[in-house]
PDB file of C-alpha atoms in Angstrom:
ATOM      1  CA  MET A   1       9.993   5.711 -33.443  1.00 71.00           C
ATOM      2  CA  LEU A   2       6.538   4.257 -34.003  1.00 78.00           C
ATOM      3  CA  GLU A   3       7.967   0.757 -34.370  1.00 81.00           C
ATOM      4  CA  GLN A   4       9.851   1.163 -31.099  1.00 80.00           C
ATOM      5  CA  ILE A   5       6.706   2.371 -29.333  1.00 80.00           C
ATOM      6  CA  LEU A   6       4.644  -0.552 -30.607  1.00 83.00           C
ATOM      7  CA  ALA A   7       7.376  -3.061 -29.770  1.00 85.00           C
ATOM      8  CA  LEU A   8       7.497  -1.881 -26.168  1.00 86.00           C
ATOM      9  CA  LEU A   9       3.719  -1.606 -25.744  1.00 88.00           C
ATOM     10  CA  PRO A  10       2.922  -5.133 -24.419  1.00 88.00           C
ATOM     11  CA  GLN A  11       5.669  -4.974 -21.788  1.00 89.00           C
ATOM     12  CA  VAL A  12       4.697  -1.420 -20.836  1.00 89.00           C
ATOM     13  CA  ILE A  13       1.086  -2.486 -20.263  1.00 91.00           C
ATOM     14  CA  PHE A  14       2.130  -5.549 -18.258  1.00 91.00           C
ATOM     15  CA  ASP A  15       4.558  -3.568 -16.078  1.00 90.00           C
ATOM     16  CA  GLY A  16       1.881  -0.907 -15.623  1.00 90.00           C
ATOM     17  CA  PHE A  17      -0.487  -3.521 -14.233  1.00 91.00           C
ATOM     18  CA  ILE A  18       2.168  -4.733 -11.793  1.00 91.00           C
ATOM     19  CA  LEU A  19       2.860  -1.204 -10.569  1.00 90.00           C
ATOM     20  CA  GLY A  20      -0.856  -0.460 -10.449  1.00 92.00           C
ATOM     21  CA  PHE A  21      -1.609  -3.508  -8.312  1.00 92.00           C
ATOM     22  CA  VAL A  22       1.082  -2.418  -5.839  1.00 91.00           C
ATOM     23  CA  TYR A  23      -0.511   1.025  -5.548  1.00 92.00           C
ATOM     24  CA  ALA A  24      -3.955  -0.557  -5.299  1.00 92.00           C
ATOM     25  CA  MET A  25      -2.994  -2.830  -2.403  1.00 91.00           C
ATOM     26  CA  VAL A  26      -1.596   0.071  -0.411  1.00 92.00           C
ATOM     27  CA  ALA A  27      -4.559   2.278  -1.359  1.00 92.00           C
ATOM     28  CA  LEU A  28      -6.932  -0.289   0.162  1.00 90.00           C
ATOM     29  CA  GLY A  29      -5.396   0.411   3.576  1.00 88.00           C
ATOM     30  CA  TYR A  30      -5.851   4.163   3.159  1.00 90.00           C
ATOM     31  CA  THR A  31      -9.443   3.572   2.088  1.00 89.00           C
ATOM     32  CA  MET A  32     -10.299   1.377   5.081  1.00 87.00           C
ATOM     33  CA  VAL A  33      -9.136   3.929   7.643  1.00 88.00           C
ATOM     34  CA  TYR A  34     -10.550   6.937   5.809  1.00 88.00           C
ATOM     35  CA  GLY A  35     -13.910   5.223   5.386  1.00 83.00           C
ATOM     36  CA  VAL A  36     -14.289   4.909   9.164  1.00 84.00           C
ATOM     37  CA  LEU A  37     -12.499   7.954  10.605  1.00 82.00           C
ATOM     38  CA  GLU A  38     -12.144  10.263   7.580  1.00 81.00           C
ATOM     39  CA  LEU A  39      -8.459  10.286   8.528  1.00 84.00           C
ATOM     40  CA  ILE A  40      -5.631  10.294   5.992  1.00 85.00           C
ATOM     41  CA  ASN A  41      -3.313   7.898   7.785  1.00 90.00           C
ATOM     42  CA  PHE A  42      -0.006   8.862   6.183  1.00 90.00           C
ATOM     43  CA  ALA A  43       1.722   6.479   8.593  1.00 93.00           C
ATOM     44  CA  HIS A  44       0.239   3.681   6.467  1.00 94.00           C
ATOM     45  CA  SER A  45       3.190   4.023   4.083  1.00 94.00           C
ATOM     46  CA  GLU A  46       5.483   3.024   6.944  1.00 95.00           C
ATOM     47  CA  ILE A  47       3.191   0.114   7.850  1.00 95.00           C
ATOM     48  CA  PHE A  48       3.714  -0.998   4.251  1.00 95.00           C
ATOM     49  CA  MET A  49       7.487  -0.583   4.706  1.00 94.00           C
ATOM     50  CA  ILE A  50       7.467  -2.691   7.877  1.00 95.00           C
ATOM     51  CA  GLY A  51       5.723  -5.503   6.014  1.00 94.00           C
ATOM     52  CA  ALA A  52       8.407  -5.309   3.328  1.00 93.00           C
ATOM     53  CA  VAL A  53      11.210  -5.461   5.918  1.00 92.00           C
ATOM     54  CA  VAL A  54       9.620  -8.472   7.639  1.00 93.00           C
ATOM     55  CA  GLY A  55       9.271 -10.191   4.259  1.00 90.00           C
ATOM     56  CA  VAL A  56      12.958  -9.625   3.522  1.00 88.00           C
ATOM     57  CA  GLU A  57      13.991 -11.044   6.882  1.00 89.00           C
ATOM     58  CA  VAL A  58      11.794 -14.128   6.425  1.00 89.00           C
ATOM     59  CA  PHE A  59      13.299 -14.837   3.009  1.00 85.00           C
ATOM     60  CA  ARG A  60      16.837 -14.188   4.216  1.00 83.00           C
ATOM     61  CA  TYR A  61      16.685 -16.480   7.225  1.00 83.00           C
ATOM     62  CA  LEU A  62      14.181 -19.168   6.285  1.00 84.00           C
ATOM     63  CA  ALA A  63      14.964 -19.753   2.585  1.00 78.00           C
ATOM     64  CA  PRO A  64      17.881 -22.120   3.351  1.00 78.00           C
ATOM     65  CA  GLN A  65      15.646 -24.214   5.649  1.00 82.00           C
ATOM     66  CA  VAL A  66      12.379 -24.198   3.671  1.00 78.00           C
ATOM     67  CA  GLU A  67      12.388 -26.136   0.426  1.00 75.00           C
ATOM     68  CA  SER A  68       8.886 -25.252  -0.718  1.00 76.00           C
ATOM     69  CA  GLY A  69       8.595 -21.853  -2.371  1.00 74.00           C
ATOM     70  CA  PHE A  70       4.862 -21.788  -1.698  1.00 79.00           C
ATOM     71  CA  LEU A  71       5.426 -22.365   2.020  1.00 86.00           C
ATOM     72  CA  LEU A  72       8.192 -19.781   2.205  1.00 86.00           C
ATOM     73  CA  LEU A  73       6.062 -17.147   0.498  1.00 87.00           C
ATOM     74  CA  LEU A  74       3.070 -18.034   2.660  1.00 90.00           C
ATOM     75  CA  LEU A  75       5.140 -17.619   5.828  1.00 92.00           C
ATOM     76  CA  ALA A  76       6.445 -14.265   4.608  1.00 91.00           C
ATOM     77  CA  LEU A  77       2.934 -13.030   3.783  1.00 93.00           C
ATOM     78  CA  ILE A  78       1.506 -14.188   7.112  1.00 94.00           C
ATOM     79  CA  LEU A  79       4.309 -12.772   9.248  1.00 95.00           C
ATOM     80  CA  GLY A  80       4.464  -9.538   7.246  1.00 94.00           C
ATOM     81  CA  GLY A  81       0.707  -9.071   7.559  1.00 95.00           C
ATOM     82  CA  VAL A  82       0.649  -9.907  11.271  1.00 96.00           C
ATOM     83  CA  VAL A  83       3.547  -7.628  12.244  1.00 96.00           C
ATOM     84  CA  ALA A  84       2.208  -4.770  10.119  1.00 96.00           C
ATOM     85  CA  GLY A  85      -1.302  -5.256  11.508  1.00 95.00           C
ATOM     86  CA  ILE A  86      -0.081  -5.208  15.115  1.00 96.00           C
ATOM     87  CA  THR A  87       1.962  -2.089  14.374  1.00 96.00           C
ATOM     88  CA  ALA A  88      -1.146  -0.416  12.937  1.00 96.00           C
ATOM     89  CA  ILE A  89      -3.126  -1.287  16.090  1.00 96.00           C
ATOM     90  CA  LEU A  90      -0.398   0.204  18.285  1.00 96.00           C
ATOM     91  CA  VAL A  91      -0.341   3.364  16.187  1.00 95.00           C
ATOM     92  CA  GLU A  92      -4.100   3.730  16.539  1.00 94.00           C
ATOM     93  CA  ARG A  93      -4.036   2.954  20.256  1.00 93.00           C
ATOM     94  CA  PHE A  94      -1.257   5.331  21.285  1.00 93.00           C
ATOM     95  CA  ALA A  95      -1.383   8.051  18.609  1.00 93.00           C
ATOM     96  CA  TYR A  96      -4.937   8.483  17.347  1.00 92.00           C
ATOM     97  CA  ARG A  97      -7.206   7.214  20.130  1.00 92.00           C
ATOM     98  CA  PRO A  98      -6.006   9.779  22.708  1.00 91.00           C
ATOM     99  CA  LEU A  99      -6.935  12.512  20.220  1.00 88.00           C
ATOM    100  CA  ARG A 100     -10.456  11.101  19.902  1.00 86.00           C
ATOM    101  CA  ALA A 101     -10.732  10.752  23.677  1.00 85.00           C
ATOM    102  CA  ARG A 102      -9.962  14.448  24.086  1.00 86.00           C
ATOM    103  CA  GLY A 103     -12.591  15.292  21.498  1.00 78.00           C
ATOM    104  CA  THR A 104     -10.147  16.863  19.068  1.00 75.00           C
ATOM    105  CA  THR A 105     -12.102  18.335  16.155  1.00 74.00           C
ATOM    106  CA  ASN A 106      -9.283  20.063  14.274  1.00 80.00           C
ATOM    107  CA  ARG A 107      -8.500  17.785  11.316  1.00 78.00           C
ATOM    108  CA  LEU A 108      -4.931  19.079  11.142  1.00 85.00           C
ATOM    109  CA  VAL A 109      -4.072  17.532  14.511  1.00 89.00           C
ATOM    110  CA  PRO A 110      -4.435  13.837  13.497  1.00 87.00           C
ATOM    111  CA  LEU A 111      -2.877  14.641  10.118  1.00 88.00           C
ATOM    112  CA  ILE A 112       0.237  16.100  11.717  1.00 91.00           C
ATOM    113  CA  THR A 113       0.247  13.197  14.183  1.00 93.00           C
ATOM    114  CA  ALA A 114       0.241  10.737  11.283  1.00 92.00           C
ATOM    115  CA  ILE A 115       3.228  12.481   9.707  1.00 92.00           C
ATOM    116  CA  GLY A 116       5.064  12.379  13.038  1.00 94.00           C
ATOM    117  CA  VAL A 117       4.328   8.662  13.440  1.00 94.00           C
ATOM    118  CA  SER A 118       5.760   8.107   9.956  1.00 94.00           C
ATOM    119  CA  PHE A 119       9.094   9.639  10.944  1.00 93.00           C
ATOM    120  CA  ILE A 120       9.158   7.655  14.190  1.00 94.00           C
ATOM    121  CA  LEU A 121       8.580   4.340  12.402  1.00 95.00           C
ATOM    122  CA  GLN A 122      11.182   5.127   9.740  1.00 93.00           C
ATOM    123  CA  ASP A 123      13.878   5.900  12.285  1.00 92.00           C
ATOM    124  CA  LEU A 124      12.859   2.996  14.520  1.00 92.00           C
ATOM    125  CA  VAL A 125      13.307   0.499  11.685  1.00 92.00           C
ATOM    126  CA  ARG A 126      16.575   2.135  10.672  1.00 90.00           C
ATOM    127  CA  PHE A 127      17.804   1.904  14.280  1.00 89.00           C
ATOM    128  CA  ILE A 128      16.811  -1.761  14.655  1.00 88.00           C
ATOM    129  CA  GLU A 129      18.304  -2.814  11.319  1.00 84.00           C
ATOM    130  CA  GLY A 130      21.443  -0.800  12.039  1.00 83.00           C
ATOM    131  CA  LEU A 131      21.974  -2.622  15.328  1.00 84.00           C
ATOM    132  CA  TRP A 132      20.998  -6.005  13.925  1.00 81.00           C
ATOM    133  CA  HIS A 133      22.712  -6.051  10.540  1.00 76.00           C
ATOM    134  CA  ASN A 134      24.736  -2.833  10.490  1.00 76.00           C
ATOM    135  CA  GLU A 135      23.326  -2.019   7.070  1.00 71.00           C
ATOM    136  CA  PHE A 136      20.904   0.462   5.559  1.00 65.00           C
ATOM    137  CA  PHE A 137      19.841  -1.278   2.351  1.00 66.00           C
ATOM    138  CA  LEU A 138      18.043  -4.577   2.901  1.00 68.00           C
ATOM    139  CA  ARG A 139      18.312  -6.752  -0.157  1.00 66.00           C
ATOM    140  CA  MET A 140      16.336  -9.927  -0.521  1.00 59.00           C
ATOM    141  CA  ARG A 141      19.460 -11.811  -1.585  1.00 50.00           C
ATOM    142  CA  THR A 142      17.820 -15.189  -1.194  1.00 41.00           C
ATOM    143  CA  VAL A 143      15.203 -14.314  -3.788  1.00 43.00           C
ATOM    144  CA  GLU A 144      17.849 -14.481  -6.483  1.00 45.00           C
ATOM    145  CA  ASP A 145      18.943 -17.844  -5.109  1.00 46.00           C
ATOM    146  CA  LEU A 146      15.380 -19.112  -5.339  1.00 44.00           C
ATOM    147  CA  GLU A 147      15.663 -19.269  -9.119  1.00 43.00           C
ATOM    148  CA  GLY A 148      16.495 -22.842  -9.914  1.00 38.00           C
ATOM    149  CA  SER A 149      16.686 -23.965  -6.277  1.00 38.00           C
ATOM    150  CA  VAL A 150      13.090 -23.652  -5.070  1.00 41.00           C
ATOM    151  CA  SER A 151      10.372 -25.477  -6.940  1.00 40.00           C
ATOM    152  CA  LEU A 152       7.860 -22.595  -7.043  1.00 43.00           C
ATOM    153  CA  PHE A 153      10.230 -20.105  -8.637  1.00 45.00           C
ATOM    154  CA  GLY A 154      12.526 -22.366 -10.616  1.00 44.00           C
ATOM    155  CA  GLY A 155      13.757 -21.665 -14.137  1.00 40.00           C
ATOM    156  CA  ALA A 156      13.193 -18.787 -16.504  1.00 39.00           C
ATOM    157  CA  ILE A 157       9.605 -18.139 -15.330  1.00 42.00           C
ATOM    158  CA  PHE A 158      10.857 -16.676 -12.037  1.00 56.00           C
ATOM    159  CA  ALA A 159      10.150 -13.020 -12.797  1.00 61.00           C
ATOM    160  CA  GLN A 160       6.737 -13.672 -14.373  1.00 71.00           C
ATOM    161  CA  THR A 161       5.767 -15.936 -11.503  1.00 80.00           C
ATOM    162  CA  LYS A 162       6.400 -13.121  -9.029  1.00 81.00           C
ATOM    163  CA  SER A 163       4.286 -10.770 -11.098  1.00 83.00           C
ATOM    164  CA  PHE A 164       1.337 -13.148 -11.402  1.00 87.00           C
ATOM    165  CA  ILE A 165       1.483 -13.904  -7.680  1.00 87.00           C
ATOM    166  CA  LEU A 166       1.345 -10.178  -6.946  1.00 88.00           C
ATOM    167  CA  MET A 167      -1.665  -9.682  -9.225  1.00 90.00           C
ATOM    168  CA  GLY A 168      -3.455 -12.753  -7.877  1.00 91.00           C
ATOM    169  CA  VAL A 169      -3.011 -11.760  -4.240  1.00 90.00           C
ATOM    170  CA  SER A 170      -4.170  -8.214  -5.050  1.00 90.00           C
ATOM    171  CA  ILE A 171      -7.403  -9.484  -6.580  1.00 91.00           C
ATOM    172  CA  LEU A 172      -7.979 -11.827  -3.635  1.00 92.00           C
ATOM    173  CA  MET A 173      -7.460  -8.929  -1.240  1.00 90.00           C
ATOM    174  CA  LEU A 174     -10.028  -6.830  -3.113  1.00 88.00           C
ATOM    175  CA  VAL A 175     -12.603  -9.632  -3.209  1.00 91.00           C
ATOM    176  CA  GLY A 176     -12.014 -10.592   0.426  1.00 92.00           C
ATOM    177  CA  LEU A 177     -12.213  -7.022   1.675  1.00 91.00           C
ATOM    178  CA  THR A 178     -15.378  -6.345  -0.325  1.00 90.00           C
ATOM    179  CA  TYR A 179     -16.994  -9.481   1.115  1.00 92.00           C
ATOM    180  CA  LEU A 180     -15.928  -8.600   4.657  1.00 91.00           C
ATOM    181  CA  VAL A 181     -17.327  -5.068   4.480  1.00 89.00           C
ATOM    182  CA  ASN A 182     -20.613  -5.981   2.775  1.00 89.00           C
ATOM    183  CA  ARG A 183     -21.426  -9.499   4.000  1.00 89.00           C
ATOM    184  CA  THR A 184     -20.197  -9.942   7.576  1.00 91.00           C
ATOM    185  CA  LYS A 185     -21.255  -8.658  10.992  1.00 92.00           C
ATOM    186  CA  LEU A 186     -17.896  -6.941  11.379  1.00 92.00           C
ATOM    187  CA  GLY A 187     -18.478  -5.235   8.054  1.00 90.00           C
ATOM    188  CA  VAL A 188     -21.906  -4.037   9.187  1.00 92.00           C
ATOM    189  CA  ALA A 189     -20.332  -2.637  12.354  1.00 92.00           C
ATOM    190  CA  ILE A 190     -17.577  -0.940  10.349  1.00 91.00           C
ATOM    191  CA  ARG A 191     -20.142   0.689   8.069  1.00 90.00           C
ATOM    192  CA  ALA A 192     -22.242   1.742  11.051  1.00 91.00           C
ATOM    193  CA  VAL A 193     -19.268   3.416  12.746  1.00 90.00           C
ATOM    194  CA  ALA A 194     -18.304   5.029   9.445  1.00 87.00           C
ATOM    195  CA  GLN A 195     -21.797   6.449   9.005  1.00 86.00           C
ATOM    196  CA  ASP A 196     -22.308   7.731  12.551  1.00 86.00           C
ATOM    197  CA  LEU A 197     -19.912   6.833  15.323  1.00 85.00           C
ATOM    198  CA  HIS A 198     -22.017   8.158  18.200  1.00 86.00           C
ATOM    199  CA  THR A 199     -25.258   6.548  17.021  1.00 88.00           C
ATOM    200  CA  ALA A 200     -23.445   3.249  16.498  1.00 88.00           C
ATOM    201  CA  SER A 201     -22.194   3.381  20.094  1.00 88.00           C
ATOM    202  CA  LEU A 202     -25.774   3.884  21.318  1.00 87.00           C
ATOM    203  CA  MET A 203     -26.772   0.715  19.467  1.00 87.00           C
ATOM    204  CA  GLY A 204     -24.261  -1.434  21.355  1.00 87.00           C
ATOM    205  CA  ILE A 205     -21.269  -1.168  19.031  1.00 91.00           C
ATOM    206  CA  ASP A 206     -17.923  -0.427  20.655  1.00 92.00           C
ATOM    207  CA  PRO A 207     -16.398   2.188  18.303  1.00 90.00           C
ATOM    208  CA  ASP A 208     -12.881   1.837  19.717  1.00 91.00           C
ATOM    209  CA  ARG A 209     -12.894  -1.908  19.123  1.00 93.00           C
ATOM    210  CA  ILE A 210     -14.232  -1.530  15.573  1.00 93.00           C
ATOM    211  CA  ILE A 211     -11.718   1.202  14.766  1.00 93.00           C
ATOM    212  CA  SER A 212      -8.917  -0.940  16.157  1.00 94.00           C
ATOM    213  CA  ARG A 213     -10.007  -3.861  13.986  1.00 94.00           C
ATOM    214  CA  THR A 214     -10.204  -1.567  10.984  1.00 94.00           C
ATOM    215  CA  PHE A 215      -6.596  -0.520  11.566  1.00 94.00           C
ATOM    216  CA  LEU A 216      -5.668  -4.194  11.966  1.00 94.00           C
ATOM    217  CA  ILE A 217      -7.253  -5.073   8.629  1.00 94.00           C
ATOM    218  CA  GLY A 218      -5.805  -2.059   6.827  1.00 92.00           C
ATOM    219  CA  GLY A 219      -2.372  -2.600   8.358  1.00 94.00           C
ATOM    220  CA  SER A 220      -2.371  -6.292   7.474  1.00 94.00           C
ATOM    221  CA  LEU A 221      -3.260  -5.470   3.882  1.00 92.00           C
ATOM    222  CA  GLY A 222      -0.413  -2.966   3.812  1.00 93.00           C
ATOM    223  CA  GLY A 223       1.990  -5.528   5.265  1.00 94.00           C
ATOM    224  CA  VAL A 224       1.061  -8.133   2.660  1.00 94.00           C
ATOM    225  CA  ALA A 225       1.515  -5.493  -0.032  1.00 93.00           C
ATOM    226  CA  GLY A 226       4.950  -4.720   1.410  1.00 93.00           C
ATOM    227  CA  VAL A 227       6.032  -8.361   1.246  1.00 92.00           C
ATOM    228  CA  LEU A 228       4.941  -8.620  -2.381  1.00 90.00           C
ATOM    229  CA  PHE A 229       6.681  -5.320  -3.155  1.00 90.00           C
ATOM    230  CA  ALA A 230       9.895  -6.671  -1.633  1.00 89.00           C
ATOM    231  CA  LEU A 231       9.520  -9.889  -3.621  1.00 85.00           C
ATOM    232  CA  GLN A 232       9.072  -7.904  -6.823  1.00 83.00           C
ATOM    233  CA  TYR A 233      11.696  -5.187  -6.374  1.00 81.00           C
ATOM    234  CA  THR A 234      14.096  -6.943  -3.912  1.00 77.00           C
ATOM    235  CA  THR A 235      15.805  -3.851  -2.408  1.00 80.00           C
ATOM    236  CA  ILE A 236      14.239  -2.260   0.672  1.00 86.00           C
ATOM    237  CA  THR A 237      15.199   0.707   2.863  1.00 87.00           C
ATOM    238  CA  PRO A 238      13.458   2.246   5.897  1.00 89.00           C
ATOM    239  CA  TYR A 239      12.257   5.025   3.582  1.00 90.00           C
ATOM    240  CA  VAL A 240      10.983   2.812   0.772  1.00 91.00           C
ATOM    241  CA  GLY A 241       7.345   3.316   1.757  1.00 91.00           C
ATOM    242  CA  PHE A 242       7.245   7.081   1.307  1.00 90.00           C
ATOM    243  CA  LEU A 243       6.877   7.437  -2.470  1.00 89.00           C
ATOM    244  CA  PRO A 244       4.636   4.366  -3.011  1.00 90.00           C
ATOM    245  CA  GLY A 245       2.539   5.570  -0.066  1.00 91.00           C
ATOM    246  CA  ILE A 246       2.036   9.025  -1.557  1.00 89.00           C
ATOM    247  CA  LYS A 247       1.169   7.525  -4.929  1.00 90.00           C
ATOM    248  CA  ALA A 248      -1.192   5.008  -3.332  1.00 91.00           C
ATOM    249  CA  PHE A 249      -2.940   7.914  -1.617  1.00 90.00           C
ATOM    250  CA  THR A 250      -3.198   9.568  -5.044  1.00 89.00           C
ATOM    251  CA  ALA A 251      -4.672   6.319  -6.388  1.00 90.00           C
ATOM    252  CA  ALA A 252      -7.225   6.247  -3.553  1.00 89.00           C
ATOM    253  CA  VAL A 253      -8.265   9.843  -4.335  1.00 88.00           C
ATOM    254  CA  LEU A 254      -8.347   9.067  -8.056  1.00 89.00           C
ATOM    255  CA  GLY A 255     -10.686   6.114  -7.551  1.00 89.00           C
ATOM    256  CA  GLY A 256     -12.753   7.778  -4.825  1.00 87.00           C
ATOM    257  CA  ILE A 257     -11.275   7.603  -1.355  1.00 83.00           C
ATOM    258  CA  GLY A 258     -13.400   5.472   0.932  1.00 81.00           C
ATOM    259  CA  ASN A 259     -14.499   3.360  -2.041  1.00 87.00           C
ATOM    260  CA  ILE A 260     -12.890  -0.102  -2.097  1.00 87.00           C
ATOM    261  CA  PRO A 261     -13.300  -0.894  -5.835  1.00 89.00           C
ATOM    262  CA  GLY A 262     -12.312   2.719  -6.507  1.00 90.00           C
ATOM    263  CA  ALA A 263      -8.991   2.181  -4.708  1.00 89.00           C
ATOM    264  CA  MET A 264      -8.224  -0.772  -6.968  1.00 91.00           C
ATOM    265  CA  LEU A 265      -9.289   1.087 -10.100  1.00 92.00           C
ATOM    266  CA  GLY A 266      -7.321   4.189  -9.127  1.00 91.00           C
ATOM    267  CA  GLY A 267      -4.198   2.125  -8.531  1.00 92.00           C
ATOM    268  CA  LEU A 268      -4.428   0.398 -11.905  1.00 92.00           C
ATOM    269  CA  VAL A 269      -5.084   3.647 -13.791  1.00 91.00           C
ATOM    270  CA  LEU A 270      -2.234   5.430 -12.033  1.00 91.00           C
ATOM    271  CA  GLY A 271       0.153   2.529 -12.617  1.00 91.00           C
ATOM    272  CA  GLN A 272      -0.593   2.501 -16.330  1.00 91.00           C
ATOM    273  CA  LEU A 273      -0.274   6.271 -16.738  1.00 88.00           C
ATOM    274  CA  GLU A 274       2.965   6.423 -14.777  1.00 89.00           C
ATOM    275  CA  ASN A 275       4.512   3.532 -16.666  1.00 89.00           C
ATOM    276  CA  PHE A 276       3.468   4.958 -20.047  1.00 88.00           C
ATOM    277  CA  PHE A 277       4.990   8.326 -19.227  1.00 86.00           C
ATOM    278  CA  GLY A 278       8.133   6.783 -17.746  1.00 86.00           C
ATOM    279  CA  THR A 279       8.732   4.610 -20.800  1.00 87.00           C
ATOM    280  CA  TYR A 280       7.655   6.803 -23.690  1.00 86.00           C
ATOM    281  CA  LEU A 281       8.521  10.304 -22.505  1.00 83.00           C
ATOM    282  CA  PRO A 282      12.298   9.859 -23.120  1.00 83.00           C
ATOM    283  CA  ILE A 283      11.531   8.400 -26.564  1.00 83.00           C
ATOM    284  CA  LEU A 284       9.117  11.146 -27.612  1.00 81.00           C
ATOM    285  CA  THR A 285      11.404  13.943 -26.381  1.00 81.00           C
ATOM    286  CA  ASN A 286      14.653  12.467 -27.746  1.00 81.00           C
ATOM    287  CA  GLY A 287      15.974  12.049 -24.206  1.00 75.00           C
ATOM    288  CA  ASN A 288      15.343  15.624 -23.089  1.00 76.00           C
ATOM    289  CA  PHE A 289      13.011  14.319 -20.384  1.00 75.00           C
ATOM    290  CA  GLY A 290      14.014  11.171 -18.513  1.00 72.00           C
ATOM    291  CA  THR A 291      12.010   8.493 -16.734  1.00 78.00           C
ATOM    292  CA  GLU A 292      12.271  10.408 -13.453  1.00 76.00           C
ATOM    293  CA  TYR A 293       9.525  12.736 -14.692  1.00 79.00           C
ATOM    294  CA  LYS A 294       7.020   9.907 -14.314  1.00 80.00           C
ATOM    295  CA  ASP A 295       6.800  10.792 -10.616  1.00 80.00           C
ATOM    296  CA  VAL A 296       5.394  14.179 -11.578  1.00 82.00           C
ATOM    297  CA  VAL A 297       2.450  12.459 -13.263  1.00 75.00           C
ATOM    298  CA  ALA A 298       0.988  11.199  -9.980  1.00 71.00           C
ATOM    299  CA  PHE A 299       0.847  14.637  -8.441  1.00 78.00           C
ATOM    300  CA  LEU A 300      -0.472  16.292 -11.589  1.00 83.00           C
ATOM    301  CA  ILE A 301      -3.253  13.707 -11.594  1.00 77.00           C
ATOM    302  CA  LEU A 302      -3.984  14.416  -7.927  1.00 75.00           C
ATOM    303  CA  ILE A 303      -4.283  18.153  -8.564  1.00 83.00           C
ATOM    304  CA  PHE A 304      -6.438  17.610 -11.652  1.00 83.00           C
ATOM    305  CA  ILE A 305      -8.818  15.216  -9.890  1.00 79.00           C
ATOM    306  CA  LEU A 306      -9.205  17.526  -6.896  1.00 78.00           C
ATOM    307  CA  LEU A 307     -10.059  20.395  -9.242  1.00 86.00           C
ATOM    308  CA  VAL A 308     -12.372  18.587 -11.656  1.00 86.00           C
ATOM    309  CA  ARG A 309     -13.874  15.639  -9.762  1.00 85.00           C
ATOM    310  CA  PRO A 310     -12.963  15.739  -6.060  1.00 83.00           C
ATOM    311  CA  GLN A 311     -15.066  12.643  -5.304  1.00 84.00           C
ATOM    312  CA  GLY A 312     -12.926  10.524  -7.649  1.00 85.00           C
ATOM    313  CA  LEU A 313     -13.860   8.157 -10.470  1.00 83.00           C
ATOM    314  CA  LEU A 314     -16.199   5.941  -8.441  1.00 84.00           C
ATOM    315  CA  GLY A 315     -16.856   8.225  -5.494  1.00 71.00           C
ATOM    316  CA  GLN A 316     -20.197   9.864  -4.834  1.00 65.00           C
ATOM    317  CA  VAL A 317     -21.034  13.323  -3.638  1.00 57.00           C
ATOM    318  CA  VAL A 318     -22.424  12.957  -0.113  1.00 52.00           C
ATOM    319  CA  LYS A 319     -25.133  15.444   0.771  1.00 51.00           C
ATOM    320  CA  GLU A 320     -25.663  16.224   4.439  1.00 47.00           C
ATOM    321  CA  LYS A 321     -29.210  16.786   5.704  1.00 41.00           C
ATOM    322  CA  VAL A 322     -29.722  20.080   7.454  1.00 40.00           C
TER     323      VAL A 322
END
């Protein structure tokens, strides 16, 4: 048993990083919105799903015409990010902004609204894809054809290339988002609105515009994550965003929700733990517990963190002045 565990260890760690980077990318979107509005935007999982669907469609229709794998992937990432970002803006404009305009203070109202928006987006995508393709499962069939036919993904390195692209884009997203928030005028405005929305408005900052841009950024990040998820796992459904979205939220809480590096750290830690449990639990229990129990790990971690360290690994306890 020990030999089997050690033999699988390198692949388990590598796959854990891949899964962790997926959770981290989605968690960044949760963190952006929560940092400004203190809103858990559960509809973000469907924004992620929309990016994945757009990525599939780009690969399905443009792969025969585009010879360069780099160009094809770039187009998929751009279109997935743009469509997801626009969707996020529309969600904010028509679902959340009216609640703010009415001065809603009950935190359950936007939370329930977010859940309702999630169902609407799921069924809307299912309806569109049903009319367009008359199918429920969207498979990136052309991705398999890319192996050997497109220069970027040719040969036996296809699977590893996808994984390294996913990790590289994740790191770039983290670095770019950190720079934007800490080094740009937009970032200063975002932090001002996050700290005190009403005071920021008195200083000439338009909170609605900043919040809309925050949703655009978070949605675009989610869309890019969705494209990379589709590239990695190939099969997409209108409900594919639910479980990764919940786990990404867990990763954001684990790292310290509202903390950008914390979202990345939480995603990586959760990915490793889940992959370790999913791989080794059947071995250690002689098959009595299967890999499906790995999903339980995320929620056990969420409960434990909320009980022991609610602010997360990198989060700080914020004290309000009286």
